[in-house]
């Protein structure tokens, strides 16, 4: 793997860009708030205090309270735990499975490649939300169902991308040299092909995480995600939709959290693409 293609130094270079630094700072802030929510908030996310319901933002409750008197900022931080962890873990599973299938199909070819291609193309033809709804309907609502649904919904994307990368790389001179020196298929795949195919997949995974957050929020909004009293950004928006004119903050703040976080992921992803110089490396030679 070339120095320009190594993901870790590229992340640092992405932070040196103004847009990347701003987007990365927001993402680090949200992740820190999700991890340290019990330490940052003096309130419990599930304790109801009905006499404090519908309070506006104040010194005691920075974002106000919801219909049950629960602190909105606290629930927003705990909701970030659910939304971010489910989305990130689902994309990680999808990446690992997709890279395994795509690498095997692209390298070995034959009937296995044709089978994987047919299944992936069939899955690719359906919108992610439709696949997710079908799987959640089969598995049942809850974080487990959403986790599986998002993983399967984005599996085709990473399988196709990895397969294309492997098929391009396996004809390169250094692969032929490794094969002529007696390197086995496993050595070639894990030491030469996959490391060089990793950077585009990681960038795609980061951008897909933003889409997964929206998908998780959508399922949560429909009541198919995390079940009460566990908060998620989607379920919080669902609860606030009926109270839009009475207490708009209940739906506004989690909606803004979703929107800003997804925008930050996309902006940081663009900065990472520039740092990795993927576009110029994928451009055909003149």
PDB file of N, CA and C in Angstrom, residues 40-107:
ATOM      1  N   UNK A  40     -21.562  13.506  31.679  1.00  0.00           N
ATOM      2  CA  UNK A  40     -21.831  14.887  31.279  1.00  0.00           C
ATOM      3  C   UNK A  40     -23.179  15.398  31.767  1.00  0.00           C
ATOM      4  N   UNK A  41     -24.133  14.501  31.968  1.00  0.00           N
ATOM      5  CA  UNK A  41     -25.477  14.937  32.336  1.00  0.00           C
ATOM      6  C   UNK A  41     -25.814  14.538  33.771  1.00  0.00           C
ATOM      7  N   UNK A  42     -26.419  15.449  34.542  1.00  0.00           N
ATOM      8  CA  UNK A  42     -26.845  15.101  35.902  1.00  0.00           C
ATOM      9  C   UNK A  42     -28.202  14.393  35.933  1.00  0.00           C
ATOM     10  N   UNK A  43     -28.842  14.243  34.767  1.00  0.00           N
ATOM     11  CA  UNK A  43     -30.175  13.660  34.701  1.00  0.00           C
ATOM     12  C   UNK A  43     -30.122  12.240  34.146  1.00  0.00           C
ATOM     13  N   UNK A  44     -31.179  11.485  34.426  1.00  0.00           N
ATOM     14  CA  UNK A  44     -31.360  10.167  33.833  1.00  0.00           C
ATOM     15  C   UNK A  44     -32.235  10.304  32.588  1.00  0.00           C
ATOM     16  N   UNK A  45     -31.942   9.505  31.557  1.00  0.00           N
ATOM     17  CA  UNK A  45     -32.693   9.640  30.309  1.00  0.00           C
ATOM     18  C   UNK A  45     -34.097   9.051  30.386  1.00  0.00           C
ATOM     19  N   UNK A  46     -34.365   8.192  31.396  1.00  0.00           N
ATOM     20  CA  UNK A  46     -35.642   7.487  31.440  1.00  0.00           C
ATOM     21  C   UNK A  46     -36.494   7.821  32.667  1.00  0.00           C
ATOM     22  N   UNK A  47     -36.053   8.757  33.500  1.00  0.00           N
ATOM     23  CA  UNK A  47     -36.818   9.139  34.689  1.00  0.00           C
ATOM     24  C   UNK A  47     -37.804  10.235  34.330  1.00  0.00           C
ATOM     25  N   UNK A  48     -39.097   9.965  34.547  1.00  0.00           N
ATOM     26  CA  UNK A  48     -40.148  10.927  34.198  1.00  0.00           C
ATOM     27  C   UNK A  48     -40.445  11.845  35.384  1.00  0.00           C
ATOM     28  N   UNK A  49     -40.552  13.146  35.076  1.00  0.00           N
ATOM     29  CA  UNK A  49     -40.938  14.156  36.066  1.00  0.00           C
ATOM     30  C   UNK A  49     -42.020  15.010  35.420  1.00  0.00           C
ATOM     31  N   UNK A  50     -43.268  14.566  35.534  1.00  0.00           N
ATOM     32  CA  UNK A  50     -44.353  15.160  34.773  1.00  0.00           C
ATOM     33  C   UNK A  50     -44.578  16.638  35.104  1.00  0.00           C
ATOM     34  N   UNK A  51     -44.262  17.058  36.315  1.00  0.00           N
ATOM     35  CA  UNK A  51     -44.476  18.463  36.670  1.00  0.00           C
ATOM     36  C   UNK A  51     -43.499  19.394  35.941  1.00  0.00           C
ATOM     37  N   UNK A  52     -42.444  18.825  35.349  1.00  0.00           N
ATOM     38  CA  UNK A  52     -41.479  19.639  34.605  1.00  0.00           C
ATOM     39  C   UNK A  52     -41.621  19.465  33.093  1.00  0.00           C
ATOM     40  N   UNK A  53     -42.747  18.928  32.650  1.00  0.00           N
ATOM     41  CA  UNK A  53     -42.949  18.675  31.223  1.00  0.00           C
ATOM     42  C   UNK A  53     -43.047  19.975  30.433  1.00  0.00           C
ATOM     43  N   UNK A  54     -42.563  19.930  29.199  1.00  0.00           N
ATOM     44  CA  UNK A  54     -42.666  21.025  28.224  1.00  0.00           C
ATOM     45  C   UNK A  54     -41.957  22.297  28.675  1.00  0.00           C
ATOM     46  N   UNK A  55     -40.910  22.172  29.436  1.00  0.00           N
ATOM     47  CA  UNK A  55     -40.176  23.371  29.848  1.00  0.00           C
ATOM     48  C   UNK A  55     -39.320  23.880  28.689  1.00  0.00           C
ATOM     49  N   UNK A  56     -39.246  25.198  28.502  1.00  0.00           N
ATOM     50  CA  UNK A  56     -38.375  25.764  27.451  1.00  0.00           C
ATOM     51  C   UNK A  56     -36.917  25.680  27.887  1.00  0.00           C
ATOM     52  N   UNK A  57     -35.987  25.925  26.969  1.00  0.00           N
ATOM     53  CA  UNK A  57     -34.567  25.932  27.340  1.00  0.00           C
ATOM     54  C   UNK A  57     -34.287  26.892  28.487  1.00  0.00           C
ATOM     55  N   UNK A  58     -33.480  26.434  29.438  1.00  0.00           N
ATOM     56  CA  UNK A  58     -33.161  27.236  30.613  1.00  0.00           C
ATOM     57  C   UNK A  58     -31.789  26.814  31.130  1.00  0.00           C
ATOM     58  N   UNK A  59     -31.363  27.452  32.218  1.00  0.00           N
ATOM     59  CA  UNK A  59     -30.079  27.092  32.812  1.00  0.00           C
ATOM     60  C   UNK A  59     -30.092  25.677  33.358  1.00  0.00           C
ATOM     61  N   UNK A  60     -31.253  25.224  33.838  1.00  0.00           N
ATOM     62  CA  UNK A  60     -31.362  23.874  34.385  1.00  0.00           C
ATOM     63  C   UNK A  60     -31.461  22.832  33.275  1.00  0.00           C
ATOM     64  N   UNK A  61     -32.186  23.170  32.220  1.00  0.00           N
ATOM     65  CA  UNK A  61     -32.363  22.255  31.084  1.00  0.00           C
ATOM     66  C   UNK A  61     -32.022  23.037  29.812  1.00  0.00           C
ATOM     67  N   UNK A  62     -30.824  22.863  29.317  1.00  0.00           N
ATOM     68  CA  UNK A  62     -30.313  23.693  28.222  1.00  0.00           C
ATOM     69  C   UNK A  62     -31.176  23.613  26.972  1.00  0.00           C
ATOM     70  N   UNK A  63     -31.760  22.456  26.692  1.00  0.00           N
ATOM     71  CA  UNK A  63     -32.628  22.312  25.515  1.00  0.00           C
ATOM     72  C   UNK A  63     -34.091  22.129  25.895  1.00  0.00           C
ATOM     73  N   UNK A  64     -34.412  22.300  27.175  1.00  0.00           N
ATOM     74  CA  UNK A  64     -35.786  22.121  27.628  1.00  0.00           C
ATOM     75  C   UNK A  64     -36.071  20.671  28.001  1.00  0.00           C
ATOM     76  N   UNK A  65     -37.359  20.377  28.199  1.00  0.00           N
ATOM     77  CA  UNK A  65     -37.783  19.029  28.563  1.00  0.00           C
ATOM     78  C   UNK A  65     -38.860  18.544  27.604  1.00  0.00           C
ATOM     79  N   UNK A  66     -39.081  17.219  27.602  1.00  0.00           N
ATOM     80  CA  UNK A  66     -40.093  16.662  26.704  1.00  0.00           C
ATOM     81  C   UNK A  66     -41.427  16.527  27.414  1.00  0.00           C
ATOM     82  N   UNK A  67     -42.341  15.774  26.817  1.00  0.00           N
ATOM     83  CA  UNK A  67     -43.701  15.659  27.357  1.00  0.00           C
ATOM     84  C   UNK A  67     -43.748  14.917  28.684  1.00  0.00           C
ATOM     85  N   UNK A  68     -42.688  14.221  29.046  1.00  0.00           N
ATOM     86  CA  UNK A  68     -42.640  13.503  30.329  1.00  0.00           C
ATOM     87  C   UNK A  68     -41.694  14.175  31.321  1.00  0.00           C
ATOM     88  N   UNK A  69     -41.225  15.364  31.004  1.00  0.00           N
ATOM     89  CA  UNK A  69     -40.345  16.094  31.905  1.00  0.00           C
ATOM     90  C   UNK A  69     -38.914  15.625  31.875  1.00  0.00           C
ATOM     91  N   UNK A  70     -38.525  14.842  30.875  1.00  0.00           N
ATOM     92  CA  UNK A  70     -37.145  14.360  30.763  1.00  0.00           C
ATOM     93  C   UNK A  70     -36.288  15.385  30.043  1.00  0.00           C
ATOM     94  N   UNK A  71     -35.055  15.535  30.498  1.00  0.00           N
ATOM     95  CA  UNK A  71     -34.145  16.519  29.931  1.00  0.00           C
ATOM     96  C   UNK A  71     -33.814  16.157  28.478  1.00  0.00           C
ATOM     97  N   UNK A  72     -34.058  17.079  27.545  1.00  0.00           N
ATOM     98  CA  UNK A  72     -33.877  16.795  26.124  1.00  0.00           C
ATOM     99  C   UNK A  72     -32.410  16.615  25.754  1.00  0.00           C
ATOM    100  N   UNK A  73     -31.537  17.417  26.339  1.00  0.00           N
ATOM    101  CA  UNK A  73     -30.112  17.288  26.024  1.00  0.00           C
ATOM    102  C   UNK A  73     -29.588  15.914  26.455  1.00  0.00           C
ATOM    103  N   UNK A  74     -30.035  15.468  27.622  1.00  0.00           N
ATOM    104  CA  UNK A  74     -29.624  14.142  28.099  1.00  0.00           C
ATOM    105  C   UNK A  74     -30.094  13.055  27.144  1.00  0.00           C
ATOM    106  N   UNK A  75     -31.353  13.128  26.745  1.00  0.00           N
ATOM    107  CA  UNK A  75     -31.882  12.117  25.837  1.00  0.00           C
ATOM    108  C   UNK A  75     -31.232  12.221  24.462  1.00  0.00           C
ATOM    109  N   UNK A  76     -30.831  13.420  24.080  1.00  0.00           N
ATOM    110  CA  UNK A  76     -30.143  13.592  22.804  1.00  0.00           C
ATOM    111  C   UNK A  76     -28.772  12.907  22.834  1.00  0.00           C
ATOM    112  N   UNK A  77     -28.060  13.030  23.952  1.00  0.00           N
ATOM    113  CA  UNK A  77     -26.757  12.384  24.072  1.00  0.00           C
ATOM    114  C   UNK A  77     -26.889  10.865  24.127  1.00  0.00           C
ATOM    115  N   UNK A  78     -27.857  10.378  24.899  1.00  0.00           N
ATOM    116  CA  UNK A  78     -28.082   8.930  24.946  1.00  0.00           C
ATOM    117  C   UNK A  78     -28.629   8.424  23.613  1.00  0.00           C
ATOM    118  N   UNK A  79     -29.418   9.256  22.939  1.00  0.00           N
ATOM    119  CA  UNK A  79     -29.903   8.882  21.616  1.00  0.00           C
ATOM    120  C   UNK A  79     -28.777   8.769  20.614  1.00  0.00           C
ATOM    121  N   UNK A  80     -27.748   9.609  20.765  1.00  0.00           N
ATOM    122  CA  UNK A  80     -26.574   9.501  19.898  1.00  0.00           C
ATOM    123  C   UNK A  80     -25.885   8.163  20.091  1.00  0.00           C
ATOM    124  N   UNK A  81     -25.875   7.661  21.325  1.00  0.00           N
ATOM    125  CA  UNK A  81     -25.309   6.335  21.582  1.00  0.00           C
ATOM    126  C   UNK A  81     -26.000   5.284  20.717  1.00  0.00           C
ATOM    127  N   UNK A  82     -27.317   5.321  20.720  1.00  0.00           N
ATOM    128  CA  UNK A  82     -28.077   4.315  19.972  1.00  0.00           C
ATOM    129  C   UNK A  82     -27.895   4.497  18.478  1.00  0.00           C
ATOM    130  N   UNK A  83     -28.148   5.705  17.990  1.00  0.00           N
ATOM    131  CA  UNK A  83     -28.129   5.946  16.547  1.00  0.00           C
ATOM    132  C   UNK A  83     -26.738   5.727  15.948  1.00  0.00           C
ATOM    133  N   UNK A  84     -25.700   6.256  16.601  1.00  0.00           N
ATOM    134  CA  UNK A  84     -24.350   6.130  16.054  1.00  0.00           C
ATOM    135  C   UNK A  84     -23.824   4.703  16.169  1.00  0.00           C
ATOM    136  N   UNK A  85     -24.047   4.063  17.315  1.00  0.00           N
ATOM    137  CA  UNK A  85     -23.502   2.720  17.498  1.00  0.00           C
ATOM    138  C   UNK A  85     -24.178   1.716  16.575  1.00  0.00           C
ATOM    139  N   UNK A  86     -25.493   1.784  16.450  1.00  0.00           N
ATOM    140  CA  UNK A  86     -26.200   0.859  15.563  1.00  0.00           C
ATOM    141  C   UNK A  86     -25.760   1.066  14.124  1.00  0.00           C
ATOM    142  N   UNK A  87     -25.674   2.308  13.685  1.00  0.00           N
ATOM    143  CA  UNK A  87     -25.286   2.602  12.300  1.00  0.00           C
ATOM    144  C   UNK A  87     -23.851   2.184  12.034  1.00  0.00           C
ATOM    145  N   UNK A  88     -22.935   2.530  12.945  1.00  0.00           N
ATOM    146  CA  UNK A  88     -21.511   2.219  12.726  1.00  0.00           C
ATOM    147  C   UNK A  88     -21.259   0.711  12.756  1.00  0.00           C
ATOM    148  N   UNK A  89     -21.863   0.008  13.716  1.00  0.00           N
ATOM    149  CA  UNK A  89     -21.659  -1.444  13.800  1.00  0.00           C
ATOM    150  C   UNK A  89     -22.262  -2.136  12.580  1.00  0.00           C
ATOM    151  N   UNK A  90     -23.433  -1.681  12.149  1.00  0.00           N
ATOM    152  CA  UNK A  90     -24.064  -2.280  10.974  1.00  0.00           C
ATOM    153  C   UNK A  90     -23.202  -2.095   9.727  1.00  0.00           C
ATOM    154  N   UNK A  91     -22.651  -0.897   9.541  1.00  0.00           N
ATOM    155  CA  UNK A  91     -21.787  -0.656   8.383  1.00  0.00           C
ATOM    156  C   UNK A  91     -20.504  -1.470   8.492  1.00  0.00           C
ATOM    157  N   UNK A  92     -19.954  -1.609   9.706  1.00  0.00           N
ATOM    158  CA  UNK A  92     -18.748  -2.420   9.896  1.00  0.00           C
ATOM    159  C   UNK A  92     -19.005  -3.873   9.492  1.00  0.00           C
ATOM    160  N   UNK A  93     -20.128  -4.432   9.934  1.00  0.00           N
ATOM    161  CA  UNK A  93     -20.478  -5.804   9.550  1.00  0.00           C
ATOM    162  C   UNK A  93     -20.641  -5.906   8.043  1.00  0.00           C
ATOM    163  N   UNK A  94     -21.303  -4.914   7.463  1.00  0.00           N
ATOM    164  CA  UNK A  94     -21.525  -4.914   6.018  1.00  0.00           C
ATOM    165  C   UNK A  94     -20.207  -4.829   5.255  1.00  0.00           C
ATOM    166  N   UNK A  95     -19.275  -4.015   5.756  1.00  0.00           N
ATOM    167  CA  UNK A  95     -17.966  -3.876   5.109  1.00  0.00           C
ATOM    168  C   UNK A  95     -17.191  -5.184   5.166  1.00  0.00           C
ATOM    169  N   UNK A  96     -17.145  -5.794   6.344  1.00  0.00           N
ATOM    170  CA  UNK A  96     -16.391  -7.045   6.497  1.00  0.00           C
ATOM    171  C   UNK A  96     -16.956  -8.154   5.615  1.00  0.00           C
ATOM    172  N   UNK A  97     -18.273  -8.310   5.629  1.00  0.00           N
ATOM    173  CA  UNK A  97     -18.898  -9.353   4.803  1.00  0.00           C
ATOM    174  C   UNK A  97     -18.769  -9.011   3.319  1.00  0.00           C
ATOM    175  N   UNK A  98     -18.978  -7.732   2.975  1.00  0.00           N
ATOM    176  CA  UNK A  98     -18.900  -7.325   1.579  1.00  0.00           C
ATOM    177  C   UNK A  98     -17.502  -7.464   1.007  1.00  0.00           C
ATOM    178  N   UNK A  99     -16.490  -7.096   1.796  1.00  0.00           N
ATOM    179  CA  UNK A  99     -15.113  -7.234   1.319  1.00  0.00           C
ATOM    180  C   UNK A  99     -14.738  -8.704   1.145  1.00  0.00           C
ATOM    181  N   UNK A 100     -15.202  -9.553   2.058  1.00  0.00           N
ATOM    182  CA  UNK A 100     -14.906 -10.981   1.943  1.00  0.00           C
ATOM    183  C   UNK A 100     -15.532 -11.570   0.683  1.00  0.00           C
ATOM    184  N   UNK A 101     -16.815 -11.290   0.476  1.00  0.00           N
ATOM    185  CA  UNK A 101     -17.506 -11.811  -0.709  1.00  0.00           C
ATOM    186  C   UNK A 101     -16.930 -11.220  -1.992  1.00  0.00           C
ATOM    187  N   UNK A 102     -16.734  -9.897  -1.994  1.00  0.00           N
ATOM    188  CA  UNK A 102     -16.235  -9.229  -3.193  1.00  0.00           C
ATOM    189  C   UNK A 102     -14.830  -9.657  -3.558  1.00  0.00           C
ATOM    190  N   UNK A 103     -13.972  -9.821  -2.547  1.00  0.00           N
ATOM    191  CA  UNK A 103     -12.593 -10.241  -2.817  1.00  0.00           C
ATOM    192  C   UNK A 103     -12.553 -11.660  -3.370  1.00  0.00           C
ATOM    193  N   UNK A 104     -13.326 -12.565  -2.767  1.00  0.00           N
ATOM    194  CA  UNK A 104     -13.350 -13.951  -3.241  1.00  0.00           C
ATOM    195  C   UNK A 104     -13.924 -14.042  -4.649  1.00  0.00           C
ATOM    196  N   UNK A 105     -15.009 -13.305  -4.897  1.00  0.00           N
ATOM    197  CA  UNK A 105     -15.624 -13.342  -6.225  1.00  0.00           C
ATOM    198  C   UNK A 105     -14.706 -12.750  -7.282  1.00  0.00           C
ATOM    199  N   UNK A 106     -14.075 -11.600  -6.977  1.00  0.00           N
ATOM    200  CA  UNK A 106     -13.210 -10.950  -7.949  1.00  0.00           C
ATOM    201  C   UNK A 106     -11.932 -11.715  -8.227  1.00  0.00           C
ATOM    202  N   UNK A 107     -11.400 -12.394  -7.212  1.00  0.00           N
ATOM    203  CA  UNK A 107     -10.121 -13.085  -7.392  1.00  0.00           C
ATOM    204  C   UNK A 107     -10.293 -14.456  -8.041  1.00  0.00           C
TER     205      UNK A 107
END
